[in-house]
Structures are given as structure tokens and as C-alpha cells.
PDB file of C-alpha atoms in Angstrom:
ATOM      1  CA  UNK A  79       0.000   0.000   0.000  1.00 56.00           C
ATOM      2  CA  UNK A  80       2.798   2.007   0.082  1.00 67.00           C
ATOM      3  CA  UNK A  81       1.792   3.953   3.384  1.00 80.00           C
ATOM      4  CA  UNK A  82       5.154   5.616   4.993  1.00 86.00           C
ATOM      5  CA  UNK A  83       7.157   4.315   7.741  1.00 92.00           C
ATOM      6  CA  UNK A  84       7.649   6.967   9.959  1.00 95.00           C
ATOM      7  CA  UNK A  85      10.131   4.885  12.279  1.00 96.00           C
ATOM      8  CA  UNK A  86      10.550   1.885  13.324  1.00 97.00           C
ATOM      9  CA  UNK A  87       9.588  -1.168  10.721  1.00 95.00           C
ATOM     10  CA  UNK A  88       7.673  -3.211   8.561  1.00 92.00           C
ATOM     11  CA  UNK A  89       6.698  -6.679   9.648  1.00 92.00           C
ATOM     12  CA  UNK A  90       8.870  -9.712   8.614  1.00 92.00           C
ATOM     13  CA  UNK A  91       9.229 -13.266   8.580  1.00 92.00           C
ATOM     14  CA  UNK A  92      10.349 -13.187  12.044  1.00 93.00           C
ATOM     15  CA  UNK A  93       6.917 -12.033  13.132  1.00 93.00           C
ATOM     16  CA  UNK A  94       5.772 -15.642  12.680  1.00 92.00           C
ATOM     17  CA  UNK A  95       3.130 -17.791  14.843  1.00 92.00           C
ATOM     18  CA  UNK A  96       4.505 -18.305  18.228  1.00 91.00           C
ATOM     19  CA  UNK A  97       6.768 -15.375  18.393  1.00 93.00           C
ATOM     20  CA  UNK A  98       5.791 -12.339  20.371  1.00 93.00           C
ATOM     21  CA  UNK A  99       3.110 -10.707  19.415  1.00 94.00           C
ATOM     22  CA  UNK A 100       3.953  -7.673  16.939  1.00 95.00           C
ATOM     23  CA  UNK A 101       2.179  -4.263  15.940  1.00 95.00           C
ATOM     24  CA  UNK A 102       2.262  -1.042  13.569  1.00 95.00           C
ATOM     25  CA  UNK A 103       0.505   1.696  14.824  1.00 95.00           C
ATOM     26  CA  UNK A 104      -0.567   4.893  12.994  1.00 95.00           C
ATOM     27  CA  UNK A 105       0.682   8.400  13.846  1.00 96.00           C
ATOM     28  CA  UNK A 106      -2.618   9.515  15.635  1.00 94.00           C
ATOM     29  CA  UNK A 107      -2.497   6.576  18.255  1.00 95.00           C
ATOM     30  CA  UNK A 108       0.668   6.978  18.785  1.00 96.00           C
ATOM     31  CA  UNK A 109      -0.023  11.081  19.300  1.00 96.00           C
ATOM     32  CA  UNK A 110      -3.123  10.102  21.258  1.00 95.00           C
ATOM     33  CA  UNK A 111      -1.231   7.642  23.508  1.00 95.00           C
ATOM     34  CA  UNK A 112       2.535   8.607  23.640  1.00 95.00           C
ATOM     35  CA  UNK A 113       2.375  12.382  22.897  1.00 95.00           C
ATOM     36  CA  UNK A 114       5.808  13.589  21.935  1.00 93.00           C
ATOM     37  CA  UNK A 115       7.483  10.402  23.083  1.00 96.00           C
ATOM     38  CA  UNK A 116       8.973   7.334  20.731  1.00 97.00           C
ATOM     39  CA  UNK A 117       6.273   4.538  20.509  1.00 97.00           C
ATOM     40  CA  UNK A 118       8.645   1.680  19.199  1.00 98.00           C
ATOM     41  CA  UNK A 119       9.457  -0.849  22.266  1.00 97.00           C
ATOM     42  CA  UNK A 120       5.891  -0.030  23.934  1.00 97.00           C
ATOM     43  CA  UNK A 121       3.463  -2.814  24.379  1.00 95.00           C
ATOM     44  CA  UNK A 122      -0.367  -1.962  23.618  1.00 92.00           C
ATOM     45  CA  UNK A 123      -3.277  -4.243  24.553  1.00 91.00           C
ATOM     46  CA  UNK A 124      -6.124  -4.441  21.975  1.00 83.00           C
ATOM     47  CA  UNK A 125      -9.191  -7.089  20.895  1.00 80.00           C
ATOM     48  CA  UNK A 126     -11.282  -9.026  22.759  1.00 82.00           C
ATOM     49  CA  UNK A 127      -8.301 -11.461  24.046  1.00 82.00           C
ATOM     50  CA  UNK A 128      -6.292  -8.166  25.293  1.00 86.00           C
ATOM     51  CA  UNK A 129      -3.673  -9.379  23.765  1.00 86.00           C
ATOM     52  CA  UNK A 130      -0.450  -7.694  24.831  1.00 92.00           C
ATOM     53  CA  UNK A 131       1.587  -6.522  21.219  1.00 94.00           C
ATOM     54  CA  UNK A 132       5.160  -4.674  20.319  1.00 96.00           C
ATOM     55  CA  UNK A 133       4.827  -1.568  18.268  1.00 97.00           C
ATOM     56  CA  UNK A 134       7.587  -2.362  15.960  1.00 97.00           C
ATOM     57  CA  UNK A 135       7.059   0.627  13.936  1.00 96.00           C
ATOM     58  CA  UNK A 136       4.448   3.331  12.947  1.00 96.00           C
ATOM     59  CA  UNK A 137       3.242   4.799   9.851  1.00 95.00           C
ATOM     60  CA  UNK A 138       1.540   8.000   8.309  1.00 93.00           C
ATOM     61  CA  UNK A 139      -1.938   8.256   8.794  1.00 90.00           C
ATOM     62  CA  UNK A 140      -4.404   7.108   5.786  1.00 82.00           C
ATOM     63  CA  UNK A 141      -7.963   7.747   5.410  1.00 73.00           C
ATOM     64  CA  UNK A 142      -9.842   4.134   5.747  1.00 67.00           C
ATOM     65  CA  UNK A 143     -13.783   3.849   5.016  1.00 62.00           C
ATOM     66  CA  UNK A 144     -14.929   7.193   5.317  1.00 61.00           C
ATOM     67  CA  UNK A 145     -13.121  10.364   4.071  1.00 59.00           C
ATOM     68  CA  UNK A 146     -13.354  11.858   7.437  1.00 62.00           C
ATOM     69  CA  UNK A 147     -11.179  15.293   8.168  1.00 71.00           C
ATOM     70  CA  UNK A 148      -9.658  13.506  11.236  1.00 79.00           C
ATOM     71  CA  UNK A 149      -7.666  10.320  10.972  1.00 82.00           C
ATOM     72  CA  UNK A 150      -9.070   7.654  13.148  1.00 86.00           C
ATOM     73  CA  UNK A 151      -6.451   5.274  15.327  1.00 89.00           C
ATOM     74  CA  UNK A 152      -4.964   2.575  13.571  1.00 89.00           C
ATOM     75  CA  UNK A 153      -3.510  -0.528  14.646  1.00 91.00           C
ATOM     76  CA  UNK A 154      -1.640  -3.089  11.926  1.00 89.00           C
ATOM     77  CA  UNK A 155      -1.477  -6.951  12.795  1.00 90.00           C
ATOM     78  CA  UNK A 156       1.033  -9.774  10.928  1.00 88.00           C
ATOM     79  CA  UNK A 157      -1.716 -11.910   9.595  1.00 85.00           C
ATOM     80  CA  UNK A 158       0.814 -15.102  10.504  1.00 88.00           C
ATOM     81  CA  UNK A 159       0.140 -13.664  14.290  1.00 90.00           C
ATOM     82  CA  UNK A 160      -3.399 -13.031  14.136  1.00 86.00           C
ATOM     83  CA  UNK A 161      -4.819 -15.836  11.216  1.00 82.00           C
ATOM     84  CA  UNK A 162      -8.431 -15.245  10.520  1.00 76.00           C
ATOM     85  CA  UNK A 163     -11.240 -16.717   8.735  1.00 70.00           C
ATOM     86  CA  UNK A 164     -12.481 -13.296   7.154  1.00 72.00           C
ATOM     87  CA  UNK A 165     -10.324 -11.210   5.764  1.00 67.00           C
ATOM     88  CA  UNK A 166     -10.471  -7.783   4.331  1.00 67.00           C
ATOM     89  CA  UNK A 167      -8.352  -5.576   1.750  1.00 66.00           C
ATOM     90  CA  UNK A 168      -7.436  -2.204   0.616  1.00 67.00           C
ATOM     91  CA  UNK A 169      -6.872  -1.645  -2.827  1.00 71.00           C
ATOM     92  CA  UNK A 170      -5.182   1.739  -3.814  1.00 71.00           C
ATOM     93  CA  UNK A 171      -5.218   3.154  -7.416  1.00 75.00           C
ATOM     94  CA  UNK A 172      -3.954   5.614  -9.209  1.00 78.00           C
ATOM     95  CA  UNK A 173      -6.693   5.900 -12.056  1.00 76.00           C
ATOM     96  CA  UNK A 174     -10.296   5.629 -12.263  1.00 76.00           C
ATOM     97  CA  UNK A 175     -11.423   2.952  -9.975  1.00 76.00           C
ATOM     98  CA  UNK A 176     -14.425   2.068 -11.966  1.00 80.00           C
ATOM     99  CA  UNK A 177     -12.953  -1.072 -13.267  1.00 79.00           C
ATOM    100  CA  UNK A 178     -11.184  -1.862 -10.228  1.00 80.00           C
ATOM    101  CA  UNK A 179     -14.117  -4.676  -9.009  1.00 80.00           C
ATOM    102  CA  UNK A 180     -13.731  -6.403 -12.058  1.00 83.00           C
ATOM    103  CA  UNK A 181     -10.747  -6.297 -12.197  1.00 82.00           C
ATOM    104  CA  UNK A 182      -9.982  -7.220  -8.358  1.00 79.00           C
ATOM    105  CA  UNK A 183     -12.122 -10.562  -8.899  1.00 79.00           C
ATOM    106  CA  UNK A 184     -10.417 -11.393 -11.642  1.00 81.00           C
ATOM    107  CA  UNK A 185      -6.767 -11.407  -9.781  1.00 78.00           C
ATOM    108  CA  UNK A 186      -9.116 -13.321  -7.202  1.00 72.00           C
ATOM    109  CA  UNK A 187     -10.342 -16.035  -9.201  1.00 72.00           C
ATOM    110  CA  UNK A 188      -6.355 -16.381 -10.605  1.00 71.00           C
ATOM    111  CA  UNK A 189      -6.237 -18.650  -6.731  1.00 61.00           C
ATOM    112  CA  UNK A 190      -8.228 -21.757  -7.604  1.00 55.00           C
ATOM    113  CA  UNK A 191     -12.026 -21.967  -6.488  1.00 54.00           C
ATOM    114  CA  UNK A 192     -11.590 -21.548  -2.969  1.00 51.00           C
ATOM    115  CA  UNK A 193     -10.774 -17.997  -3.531  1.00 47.00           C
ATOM    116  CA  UNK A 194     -14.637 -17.716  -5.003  1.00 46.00           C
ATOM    117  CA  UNK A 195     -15.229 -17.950  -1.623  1.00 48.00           C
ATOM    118  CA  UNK A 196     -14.604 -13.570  -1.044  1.00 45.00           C
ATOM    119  CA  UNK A 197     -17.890 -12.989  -3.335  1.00 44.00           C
ATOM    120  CA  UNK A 198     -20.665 -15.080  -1.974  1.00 41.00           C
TER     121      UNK A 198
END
């Protein structure tokens, strides 16, 4: 997505299953939570399991769902940390976005026929 490190960094392979427990926060959390202070080494608790995470590094702030005139808080997760069932995506484009569904399920369907699974 191409959304700026600030400081710290991105996730790796070594945030795999078992290992601590590692996050990427967004510049208005950290404001919100560590005003004027480094975030990277703090733990935050989030979710319904509180689970107890690393901010590893933190990023600009984007505008997700709405285009609101305040950023909301973001927190970023390894997917091989956190696995889910449901999953969701961002798509970012450059041009008209029109043809971006097509062409989204398309690059979808490329998977195999479990991938159908996103559009029913």
C-alpha cells in the first residue's frame, strides 16, 4: 500500500506464529497515547483477548472507510500472528477505480475456487 514508515519497521518473517506478538501503529495513536514520546518498544493491549503486542514501527496516517477530516487510530497486525477466517483488503489506485471490481475478482479467481469464496 505504500503507506510511509515513519520509524521503526515493517513486519517480517520473524513475526511468525509463536513469536511475540507484533504491531504497527498509525501516527494519531501513537499522538493520542505517547504524545511527543517514541512509541517503538511499547506494548499496547487491543481485541477481545487483550492481547499484549510490540509496536515495531508506525506509519503515516491514511484515510480508511470514510473520508473523514480527522484520521481515526490505527492498529496493523502480521496476519501469521493473528490468522483469521475473514479477511479484508485495501486496494489503492492511481486511475479511475471504476474497473477496479472487475478487475480485483479477476486477480481473485487467478487462486483456484476456494478464492470464489470472497464474493458469496
Amino acid at each position: 500500500m505504500q503507506i510511509g514508515l515513519v520509524k521503526g519497521r515493517a513486519f517480517t518473517s520473524a513475526d511468525a506464529p509463536g513469536t511475540s506478538p507484533s504491531a504497527i501503529i498509525n501516527e494519531t495513536l501513537a499522538q493520542e497515547f505517547w504524545p511527543n514520546q517514541d512509541p517503538i518498544g511499547r506494548e499496547l493491549r487491543f481485541g477481545e483477548q487483550h492481547t499484549v503486542c510490540t509496536i515495531v514501527g508506525m506509519v503515516k496516517d491514511i484515510k480508511m472507510y470514510q473520508l473523514r477530516p480527522r484520521p481515526e487510530r490505527q492498529i496493523y497486525v502480521s496476519l501469521a500472528q493473528f490468522p483469521s477466517v475473514t479477511h479484508g483488503f485495501v486496494v489503492r489506485t492511481a486511475g479511475n477505480a471504476t474497473g477496479m471490481p472487475t478487475a480485483i475478482r479477476n486477480t481473485i479467481l487467478v487462486g483456484g475456487p476456494r478464492s470464489t469464496d470472497f464474493f458469496r
